[in-house]
mmCIF file of C-alpha atoms in Angstrom:
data_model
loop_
_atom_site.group_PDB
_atom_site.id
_atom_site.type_symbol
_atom_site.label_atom_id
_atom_site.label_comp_id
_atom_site.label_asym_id
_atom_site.label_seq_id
_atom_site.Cartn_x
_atom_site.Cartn_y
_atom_site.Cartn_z
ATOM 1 C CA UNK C 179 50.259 89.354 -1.052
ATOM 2 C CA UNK C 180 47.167 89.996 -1.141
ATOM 3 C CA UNK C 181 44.404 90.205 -4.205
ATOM 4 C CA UNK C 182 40.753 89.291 -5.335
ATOM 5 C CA UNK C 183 39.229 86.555 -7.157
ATOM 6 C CA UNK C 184 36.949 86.980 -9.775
ATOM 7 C CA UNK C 185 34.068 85.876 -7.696
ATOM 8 C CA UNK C 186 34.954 88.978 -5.317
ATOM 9 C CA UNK C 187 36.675 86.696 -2.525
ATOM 10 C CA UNK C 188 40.086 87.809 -0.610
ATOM 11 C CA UNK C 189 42.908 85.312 -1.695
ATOM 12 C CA UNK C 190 46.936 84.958 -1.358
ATOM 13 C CA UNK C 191 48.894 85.218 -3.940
ATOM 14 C CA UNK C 192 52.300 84.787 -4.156
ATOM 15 C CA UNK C 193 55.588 85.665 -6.239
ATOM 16 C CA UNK C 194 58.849 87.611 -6.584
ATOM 17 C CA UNK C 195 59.974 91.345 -6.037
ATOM 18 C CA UNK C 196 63.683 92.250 -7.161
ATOM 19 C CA UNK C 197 64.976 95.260 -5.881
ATOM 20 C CA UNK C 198 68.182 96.631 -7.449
ATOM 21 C CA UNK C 199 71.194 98.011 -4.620
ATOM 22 C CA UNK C 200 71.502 102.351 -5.174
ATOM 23 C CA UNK C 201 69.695 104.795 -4.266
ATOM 24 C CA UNK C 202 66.111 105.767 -5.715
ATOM 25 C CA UNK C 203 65.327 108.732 -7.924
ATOM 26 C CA UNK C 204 63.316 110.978 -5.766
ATOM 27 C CA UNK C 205 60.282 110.343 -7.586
ATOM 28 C CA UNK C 206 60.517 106.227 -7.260
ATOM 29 C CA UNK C 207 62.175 103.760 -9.283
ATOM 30 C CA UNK C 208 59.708 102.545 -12.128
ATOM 31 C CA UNK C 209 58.182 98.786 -12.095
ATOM 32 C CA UNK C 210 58.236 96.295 -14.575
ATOM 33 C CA UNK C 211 55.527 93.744 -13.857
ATOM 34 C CA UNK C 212 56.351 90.475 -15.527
ATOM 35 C CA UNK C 213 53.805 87.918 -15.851
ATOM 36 C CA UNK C 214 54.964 84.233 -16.438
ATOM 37 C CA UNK C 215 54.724 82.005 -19.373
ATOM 38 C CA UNK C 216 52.708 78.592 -18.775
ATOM 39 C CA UNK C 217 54.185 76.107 -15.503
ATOM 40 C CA UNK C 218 51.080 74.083 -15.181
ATOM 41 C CA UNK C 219 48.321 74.418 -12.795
ATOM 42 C CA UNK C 220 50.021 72.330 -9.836
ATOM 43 C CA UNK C 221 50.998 74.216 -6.776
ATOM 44 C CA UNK C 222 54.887 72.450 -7.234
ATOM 45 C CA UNK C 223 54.688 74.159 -10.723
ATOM 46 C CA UNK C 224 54.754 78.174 -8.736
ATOM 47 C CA UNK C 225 57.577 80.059 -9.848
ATOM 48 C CA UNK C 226 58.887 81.493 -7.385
ATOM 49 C CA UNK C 227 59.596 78.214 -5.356
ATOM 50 C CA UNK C 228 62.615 78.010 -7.887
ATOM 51 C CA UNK C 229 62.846 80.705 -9.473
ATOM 52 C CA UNK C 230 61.313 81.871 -12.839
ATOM 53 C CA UNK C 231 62.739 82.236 -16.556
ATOM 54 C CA UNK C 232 61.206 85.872 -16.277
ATOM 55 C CA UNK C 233 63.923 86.178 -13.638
ATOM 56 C CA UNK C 234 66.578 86.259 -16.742
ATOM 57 C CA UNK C 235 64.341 88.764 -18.539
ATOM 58 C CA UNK C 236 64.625 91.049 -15.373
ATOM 59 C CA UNK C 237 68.131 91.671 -15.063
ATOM 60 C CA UNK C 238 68.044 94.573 -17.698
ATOM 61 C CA UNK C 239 65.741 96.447 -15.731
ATOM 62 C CA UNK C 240 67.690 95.909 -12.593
ATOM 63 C CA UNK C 241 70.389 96.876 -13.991
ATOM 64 C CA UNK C 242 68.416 99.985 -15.350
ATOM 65 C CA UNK C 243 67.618 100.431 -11.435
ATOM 66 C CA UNK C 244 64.176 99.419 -11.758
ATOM 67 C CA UNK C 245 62.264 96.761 -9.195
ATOM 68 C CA UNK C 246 60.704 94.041 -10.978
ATOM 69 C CA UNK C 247 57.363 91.978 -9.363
ATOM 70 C CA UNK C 248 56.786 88.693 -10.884
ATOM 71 C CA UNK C 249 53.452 87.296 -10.226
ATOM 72 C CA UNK C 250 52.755 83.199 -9.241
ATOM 73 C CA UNK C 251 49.153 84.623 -10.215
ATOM 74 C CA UNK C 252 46.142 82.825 -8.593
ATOM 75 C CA UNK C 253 45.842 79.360 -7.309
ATOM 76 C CA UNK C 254 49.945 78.373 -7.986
ATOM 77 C CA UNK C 255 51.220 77.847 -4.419
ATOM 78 C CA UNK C 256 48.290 79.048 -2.482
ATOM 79 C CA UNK C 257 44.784 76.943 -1.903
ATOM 80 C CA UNK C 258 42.061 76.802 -4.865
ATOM 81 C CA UNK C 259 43.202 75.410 -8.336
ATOM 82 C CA UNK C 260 44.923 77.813 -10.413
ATOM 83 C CA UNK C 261 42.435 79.612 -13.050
ATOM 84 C CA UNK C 262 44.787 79.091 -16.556
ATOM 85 C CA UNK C 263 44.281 81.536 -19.347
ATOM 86 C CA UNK C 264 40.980 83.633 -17.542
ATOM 87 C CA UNK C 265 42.251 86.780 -18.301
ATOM 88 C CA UNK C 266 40.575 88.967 -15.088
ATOM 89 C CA UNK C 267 42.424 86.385 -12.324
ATOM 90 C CA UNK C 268 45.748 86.573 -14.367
ATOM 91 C CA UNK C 269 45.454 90.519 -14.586
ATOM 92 C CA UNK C 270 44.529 90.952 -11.085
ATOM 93 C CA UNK C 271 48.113 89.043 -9.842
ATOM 94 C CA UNK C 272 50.221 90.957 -12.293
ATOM 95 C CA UNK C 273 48.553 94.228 -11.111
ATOM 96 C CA UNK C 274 48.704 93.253 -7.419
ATOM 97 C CA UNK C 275 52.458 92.849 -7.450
ATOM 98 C CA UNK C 276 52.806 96.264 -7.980
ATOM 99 C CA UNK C 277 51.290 96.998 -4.610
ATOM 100 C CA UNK C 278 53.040 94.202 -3.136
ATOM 101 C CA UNK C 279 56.355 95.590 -4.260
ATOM 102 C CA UNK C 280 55.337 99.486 -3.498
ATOM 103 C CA UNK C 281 55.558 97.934 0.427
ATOM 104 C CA UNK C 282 58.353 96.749 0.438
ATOM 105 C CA UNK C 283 60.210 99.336 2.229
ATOM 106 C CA UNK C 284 63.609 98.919 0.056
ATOM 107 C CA UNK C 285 61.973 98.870 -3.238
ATOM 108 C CA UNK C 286 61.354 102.978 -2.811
ATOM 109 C CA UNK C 287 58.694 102.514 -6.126
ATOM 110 C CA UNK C 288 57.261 105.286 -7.877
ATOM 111 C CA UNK C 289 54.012 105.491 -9.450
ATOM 112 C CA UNK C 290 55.241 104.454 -13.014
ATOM 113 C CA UNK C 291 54.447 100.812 -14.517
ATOM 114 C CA UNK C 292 56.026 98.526 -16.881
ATOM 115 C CA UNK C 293 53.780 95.473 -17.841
ATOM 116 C CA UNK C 294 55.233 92.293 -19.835
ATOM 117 C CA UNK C 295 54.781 89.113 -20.168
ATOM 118 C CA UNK C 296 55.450 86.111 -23.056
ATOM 119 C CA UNK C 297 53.007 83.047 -24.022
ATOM 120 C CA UNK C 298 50.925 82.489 -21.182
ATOM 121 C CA UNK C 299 52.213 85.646 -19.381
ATOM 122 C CA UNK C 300 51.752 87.572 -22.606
ATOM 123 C CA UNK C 301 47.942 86.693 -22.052
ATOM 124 C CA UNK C 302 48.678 87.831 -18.791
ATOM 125 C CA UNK C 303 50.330 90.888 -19.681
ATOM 126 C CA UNK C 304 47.568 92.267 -22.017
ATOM 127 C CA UNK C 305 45.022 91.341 -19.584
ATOM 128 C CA UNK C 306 46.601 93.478 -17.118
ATOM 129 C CA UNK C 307 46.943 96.460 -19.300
ATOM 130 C CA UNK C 308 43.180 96.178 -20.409
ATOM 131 C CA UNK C 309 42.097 96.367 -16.204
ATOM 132 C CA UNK C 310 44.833 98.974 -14.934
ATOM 133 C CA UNK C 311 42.842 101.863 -14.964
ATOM 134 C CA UNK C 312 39.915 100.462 -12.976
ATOM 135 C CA UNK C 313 41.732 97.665 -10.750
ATOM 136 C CA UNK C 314 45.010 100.155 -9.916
ATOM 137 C CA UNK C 315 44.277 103.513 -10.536
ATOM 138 C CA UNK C 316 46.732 104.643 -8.397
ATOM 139 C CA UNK C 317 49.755 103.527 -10.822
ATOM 140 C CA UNK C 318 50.275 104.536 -14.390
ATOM 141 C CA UNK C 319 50.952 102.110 -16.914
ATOM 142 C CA UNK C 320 53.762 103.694 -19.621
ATOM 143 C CA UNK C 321 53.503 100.280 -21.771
ATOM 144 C CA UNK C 322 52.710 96.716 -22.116
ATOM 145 C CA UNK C 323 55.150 94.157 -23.913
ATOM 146 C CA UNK C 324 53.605 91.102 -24.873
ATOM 147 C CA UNK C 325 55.720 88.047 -26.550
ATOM 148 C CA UNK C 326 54.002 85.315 -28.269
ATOM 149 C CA UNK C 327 50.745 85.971 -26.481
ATOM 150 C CA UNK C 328 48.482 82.577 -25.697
ATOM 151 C CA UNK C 329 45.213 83.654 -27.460
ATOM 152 C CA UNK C 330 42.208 82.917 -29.186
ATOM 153 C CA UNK C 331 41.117 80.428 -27.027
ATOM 154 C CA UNK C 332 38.247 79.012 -28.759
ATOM 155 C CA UNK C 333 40.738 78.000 -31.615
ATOM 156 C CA UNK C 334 42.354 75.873 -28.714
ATOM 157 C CA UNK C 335 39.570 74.086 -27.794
ATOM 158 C CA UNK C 336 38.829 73.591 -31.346
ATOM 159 C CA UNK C 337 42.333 71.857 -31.812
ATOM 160 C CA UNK C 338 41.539 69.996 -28.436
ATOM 161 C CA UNK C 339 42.551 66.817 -30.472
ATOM 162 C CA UNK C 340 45.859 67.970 -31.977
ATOM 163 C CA UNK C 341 49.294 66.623 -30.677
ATOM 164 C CA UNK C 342 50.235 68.973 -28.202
ATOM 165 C CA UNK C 343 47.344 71.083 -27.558
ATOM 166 C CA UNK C 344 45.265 68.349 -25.693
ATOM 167 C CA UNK C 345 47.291 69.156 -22.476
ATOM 168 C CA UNK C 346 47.110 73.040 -23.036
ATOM 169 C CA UNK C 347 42.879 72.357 -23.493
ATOM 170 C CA UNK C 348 42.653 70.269 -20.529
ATOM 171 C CA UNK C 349 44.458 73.211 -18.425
ATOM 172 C CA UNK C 350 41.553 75.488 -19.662
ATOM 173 C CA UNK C 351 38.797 73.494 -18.954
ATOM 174 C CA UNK C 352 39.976 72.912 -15.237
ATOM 175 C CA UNK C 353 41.098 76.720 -14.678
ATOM 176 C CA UNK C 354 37.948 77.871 -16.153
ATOM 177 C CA UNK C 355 35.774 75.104 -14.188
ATOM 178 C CA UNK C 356 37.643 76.844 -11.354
ATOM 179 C CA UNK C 357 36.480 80.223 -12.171
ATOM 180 C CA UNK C 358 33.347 79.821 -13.264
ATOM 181 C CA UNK C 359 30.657 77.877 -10.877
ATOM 182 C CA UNK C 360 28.181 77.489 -14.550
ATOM 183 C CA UNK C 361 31.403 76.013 -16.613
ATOM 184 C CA UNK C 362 30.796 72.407 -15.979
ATOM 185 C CA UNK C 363 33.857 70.118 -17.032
ATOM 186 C CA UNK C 364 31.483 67.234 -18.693
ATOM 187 C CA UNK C 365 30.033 69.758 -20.991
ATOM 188 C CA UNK C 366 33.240 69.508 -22.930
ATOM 189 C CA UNK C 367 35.015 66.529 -22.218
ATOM 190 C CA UNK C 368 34.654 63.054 -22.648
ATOM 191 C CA UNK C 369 34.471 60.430 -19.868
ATOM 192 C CA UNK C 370 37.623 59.753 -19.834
ATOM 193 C CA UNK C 371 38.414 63.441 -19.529
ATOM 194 C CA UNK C 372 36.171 64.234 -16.779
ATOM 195 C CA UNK C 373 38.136 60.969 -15.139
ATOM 196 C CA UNK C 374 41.820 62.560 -15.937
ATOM 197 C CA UNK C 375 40.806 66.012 -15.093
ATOM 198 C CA UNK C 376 43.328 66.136 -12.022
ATOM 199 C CA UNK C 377 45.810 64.748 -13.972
ATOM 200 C CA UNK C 378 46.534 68.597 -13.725
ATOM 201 C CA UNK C 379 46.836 69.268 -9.787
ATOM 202 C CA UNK C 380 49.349 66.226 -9.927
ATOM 203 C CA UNK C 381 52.407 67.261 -12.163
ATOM 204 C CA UNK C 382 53.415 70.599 -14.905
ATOM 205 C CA UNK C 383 53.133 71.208 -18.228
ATOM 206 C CA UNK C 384 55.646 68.173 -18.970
ATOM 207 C CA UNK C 385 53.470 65.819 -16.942
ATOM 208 C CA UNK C 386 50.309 66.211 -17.695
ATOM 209 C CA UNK C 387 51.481 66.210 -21.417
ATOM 210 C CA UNK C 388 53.094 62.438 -20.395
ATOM 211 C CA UNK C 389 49.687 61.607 -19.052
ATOM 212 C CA UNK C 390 47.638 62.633 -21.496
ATOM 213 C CA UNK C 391 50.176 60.960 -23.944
ATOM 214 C CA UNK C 392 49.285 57.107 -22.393
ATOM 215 C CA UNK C 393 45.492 57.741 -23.474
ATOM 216 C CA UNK C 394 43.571 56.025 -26.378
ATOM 217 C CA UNK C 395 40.879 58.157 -26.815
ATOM 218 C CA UNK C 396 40.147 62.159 -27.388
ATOM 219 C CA UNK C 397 40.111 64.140 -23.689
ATOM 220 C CA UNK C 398 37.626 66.895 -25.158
ATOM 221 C CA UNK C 399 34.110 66.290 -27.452
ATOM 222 C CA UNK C 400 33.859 67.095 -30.791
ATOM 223 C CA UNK C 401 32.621 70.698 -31.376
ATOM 224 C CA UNK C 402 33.306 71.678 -27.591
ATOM 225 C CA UNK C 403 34.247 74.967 -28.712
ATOM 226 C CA UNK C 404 30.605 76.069 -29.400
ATOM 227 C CA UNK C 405 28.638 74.499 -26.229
ATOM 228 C CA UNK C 406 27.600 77.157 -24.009
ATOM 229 C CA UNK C 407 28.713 78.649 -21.553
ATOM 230 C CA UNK C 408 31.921 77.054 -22.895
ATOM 231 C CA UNK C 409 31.942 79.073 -26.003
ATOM 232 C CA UNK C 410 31.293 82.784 -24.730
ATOM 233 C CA UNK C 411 33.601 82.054 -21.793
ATOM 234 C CA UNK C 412 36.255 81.474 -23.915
ATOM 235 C CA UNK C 413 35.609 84.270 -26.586
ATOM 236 C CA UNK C 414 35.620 86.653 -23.234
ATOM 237 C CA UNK C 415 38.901 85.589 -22.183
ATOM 238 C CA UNK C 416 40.252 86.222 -25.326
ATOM 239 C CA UNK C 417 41.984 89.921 -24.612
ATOM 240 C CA UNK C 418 42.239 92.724 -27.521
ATOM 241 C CA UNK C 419 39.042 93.373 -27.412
ATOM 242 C CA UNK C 420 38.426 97.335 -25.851
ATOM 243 C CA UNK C 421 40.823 99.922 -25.828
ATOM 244 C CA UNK C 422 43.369 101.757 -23.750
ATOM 245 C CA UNK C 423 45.470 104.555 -23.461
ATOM 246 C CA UNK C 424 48.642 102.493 -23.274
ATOM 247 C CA UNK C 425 50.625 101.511 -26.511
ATOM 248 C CA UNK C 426 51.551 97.789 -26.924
ATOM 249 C CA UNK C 427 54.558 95.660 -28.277
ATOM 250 C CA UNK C 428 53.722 92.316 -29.402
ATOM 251 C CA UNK C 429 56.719 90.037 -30.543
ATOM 252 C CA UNK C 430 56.402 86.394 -32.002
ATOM 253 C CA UNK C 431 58.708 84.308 -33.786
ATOM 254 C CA UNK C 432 57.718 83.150 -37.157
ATOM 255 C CA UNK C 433 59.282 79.689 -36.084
ATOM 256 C CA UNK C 434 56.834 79.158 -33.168
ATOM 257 C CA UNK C 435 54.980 75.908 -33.388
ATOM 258 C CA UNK C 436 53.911 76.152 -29.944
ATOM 259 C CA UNK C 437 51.391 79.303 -30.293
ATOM 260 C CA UNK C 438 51.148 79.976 -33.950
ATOM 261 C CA UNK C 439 52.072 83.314 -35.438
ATOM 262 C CA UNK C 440 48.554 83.571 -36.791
ATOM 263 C CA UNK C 441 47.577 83.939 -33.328
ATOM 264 C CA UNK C 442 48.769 86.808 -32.562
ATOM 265 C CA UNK C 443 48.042 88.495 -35.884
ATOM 266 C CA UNK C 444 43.931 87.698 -35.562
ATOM 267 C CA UNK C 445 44.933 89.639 -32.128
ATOM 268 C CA UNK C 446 45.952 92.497 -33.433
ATOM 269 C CA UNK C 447 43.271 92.796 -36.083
ATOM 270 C CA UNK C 448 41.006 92.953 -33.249
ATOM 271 C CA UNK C 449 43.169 95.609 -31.460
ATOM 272 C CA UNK C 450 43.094 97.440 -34.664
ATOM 273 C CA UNK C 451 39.348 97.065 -35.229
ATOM 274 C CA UNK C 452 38.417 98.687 -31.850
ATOM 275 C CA UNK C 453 41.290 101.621 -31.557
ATOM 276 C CA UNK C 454 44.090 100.168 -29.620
ATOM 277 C CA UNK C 455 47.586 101.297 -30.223
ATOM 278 C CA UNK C 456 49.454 98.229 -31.090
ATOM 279 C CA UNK C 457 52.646 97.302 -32.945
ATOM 280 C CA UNK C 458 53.708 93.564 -33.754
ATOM 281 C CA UNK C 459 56.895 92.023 -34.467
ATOM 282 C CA UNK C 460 57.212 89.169 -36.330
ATOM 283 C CA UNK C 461 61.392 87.397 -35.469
ATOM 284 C CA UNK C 462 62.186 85.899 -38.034
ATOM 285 C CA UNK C 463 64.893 83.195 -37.793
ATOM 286 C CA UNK C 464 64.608 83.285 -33.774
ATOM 287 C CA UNK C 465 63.153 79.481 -33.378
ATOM 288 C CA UNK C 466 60.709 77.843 -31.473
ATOM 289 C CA UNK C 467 58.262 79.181 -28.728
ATOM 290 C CA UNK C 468 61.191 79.101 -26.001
ATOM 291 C CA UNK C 469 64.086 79.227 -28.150
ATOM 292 C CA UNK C 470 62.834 82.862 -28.755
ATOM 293 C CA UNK C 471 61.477 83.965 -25.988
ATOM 294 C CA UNK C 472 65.353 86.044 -25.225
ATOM 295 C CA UNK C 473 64.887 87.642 -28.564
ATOM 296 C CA UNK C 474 61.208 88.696 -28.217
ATOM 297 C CA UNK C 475 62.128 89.923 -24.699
ATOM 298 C CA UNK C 476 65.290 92.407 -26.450
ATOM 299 C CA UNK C 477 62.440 94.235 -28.360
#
């Protein structure tokens, strides 16, 4: 389908639209747009080529009779690297499969909106909510669920050197690189993470992880997370930070290692701080970052 980078060009995007069997209310059957947790930044690492985990969330709303659009978002199956965690490109795809699935001629979709997403989707997800009214203002957004959202970005690049985040960093550094022409990759990185920067256009999450894993040294430079432009790009893509007229769910396990739980709370003291309605559930007991993914969905 079709949407808009940030740099105002036409692209393709891909993803899924599941349509339930019945009849349609005569006003439409609602949306729910789900927006996908972190694949990687390879084109082999798009969803929909087999199928997505938000495809488990969705059968509740199917079987509530509503059609659910899952966005590949940007760059994941279709030419140009995929920009990971900038919040306007992931907003735009989540948005845009609501018009993709309002032509399909089965899907008989109203003008009401669902939005949800978990980790990087719930990034996604929140993103999405904070652009509906000027991107789509033909559809009206009742809601926006986001689980375990993948924020504060400048603390990742801070933890750059931590086990486990060093893959998530590198990800940001080449999706923003692909975003924005002024965010130049050696600004931030070493040499020898300028020279595995494509380590991410050649596997997912799990390989670039293995990758990074057979290094000696540090992929990103010491205090990266305050060189310019570096530092206000990522503060920017942080969401939370205007308000809407659309309440939000946040949900996030107490056991997640993978995005801390003191993410998302620094999230919603921003919400707070600038008007936003905004609840946040903290699962206790539900495990890891995937592990409870099911349970943050059931909220």
């Amino acid at each position: 389908y079709l949407s808009e980078s940030i740099a105002g060009d036409p692209i393709p995007v891909t993803g899924m639209v599941l349509v339930p069997d019945g009849d349609a209310p005569d006003d439409g059957r609602l949306v729910l747009t789900l927006a996908h947790g972190t694949t990687g930044i390879a084109d082999e690492c798009a969803p929909s080529k087999e199928g997505a985990a938000e495809a488990v969330a969705a059968i509740p709303a199917i079987d509530r009779g509503w059609v659910v659009a899952i966005t590949d978002y940007e760059g994941l199956g279709t030419p140009g690297r995929h920009p990971y965690l900038v919040g306007e490109s992931e907003g735009r795809g989540v948005l845009d499969a609501v018009l993709a699935a309002a032509a399909v001629p089965e899907a008989d979709t109203g003008t009401d909106v669902l939005i949800g997403g978990y980790s990087q989707g719930g990034h996604g997800a929140l993103w999405a909510n904070q652009i509906a009214e000027e991107w789509t203002p033909g559809i009206d957004v009742l809601g926006t669920f986001a689980g375990a959202p993948a924020t504060e970005i400048p603390v990742i690049l801070s933890a750059a050197s931590l086990p486990g985040v060093s893959a998530f960093a590198l990800m940001v550094v080449a999706g923003f690189a692909a975003a924005y022409p002024e965010a130049d990759p050696a600004l931030v990185l070493t040499d020898e993470g300028v020279d595995h920067l494509d380590v991410v256009d050649q596997g997912c999450t799990g390989g670039v992880r293995a990758a990074l894993a057979a290094l000696d040294g540090p992929i990103v430079r010491e205090g990266a997370a305050s060189v310019e432009p570096w530092a206000t790009l990522a503060a920017e893509n942080d969401p939370g930070q205007v308000a809407t007229g659309v309440p939000v769910l946040i949900a996030h396990s107490d056991g997640d290692r993978s995005v801390p739980p003191a993410f998302s709370a620094m999230l919603v003291d921003r919400m707070c701080d600038v008007g936003q309605v905004v609840e946040r559930r903290v699962l206790v007991g539900a495990g890891g970052h995937v592990e409870a993914a099911p349970e943050a969905y059931r909220q």
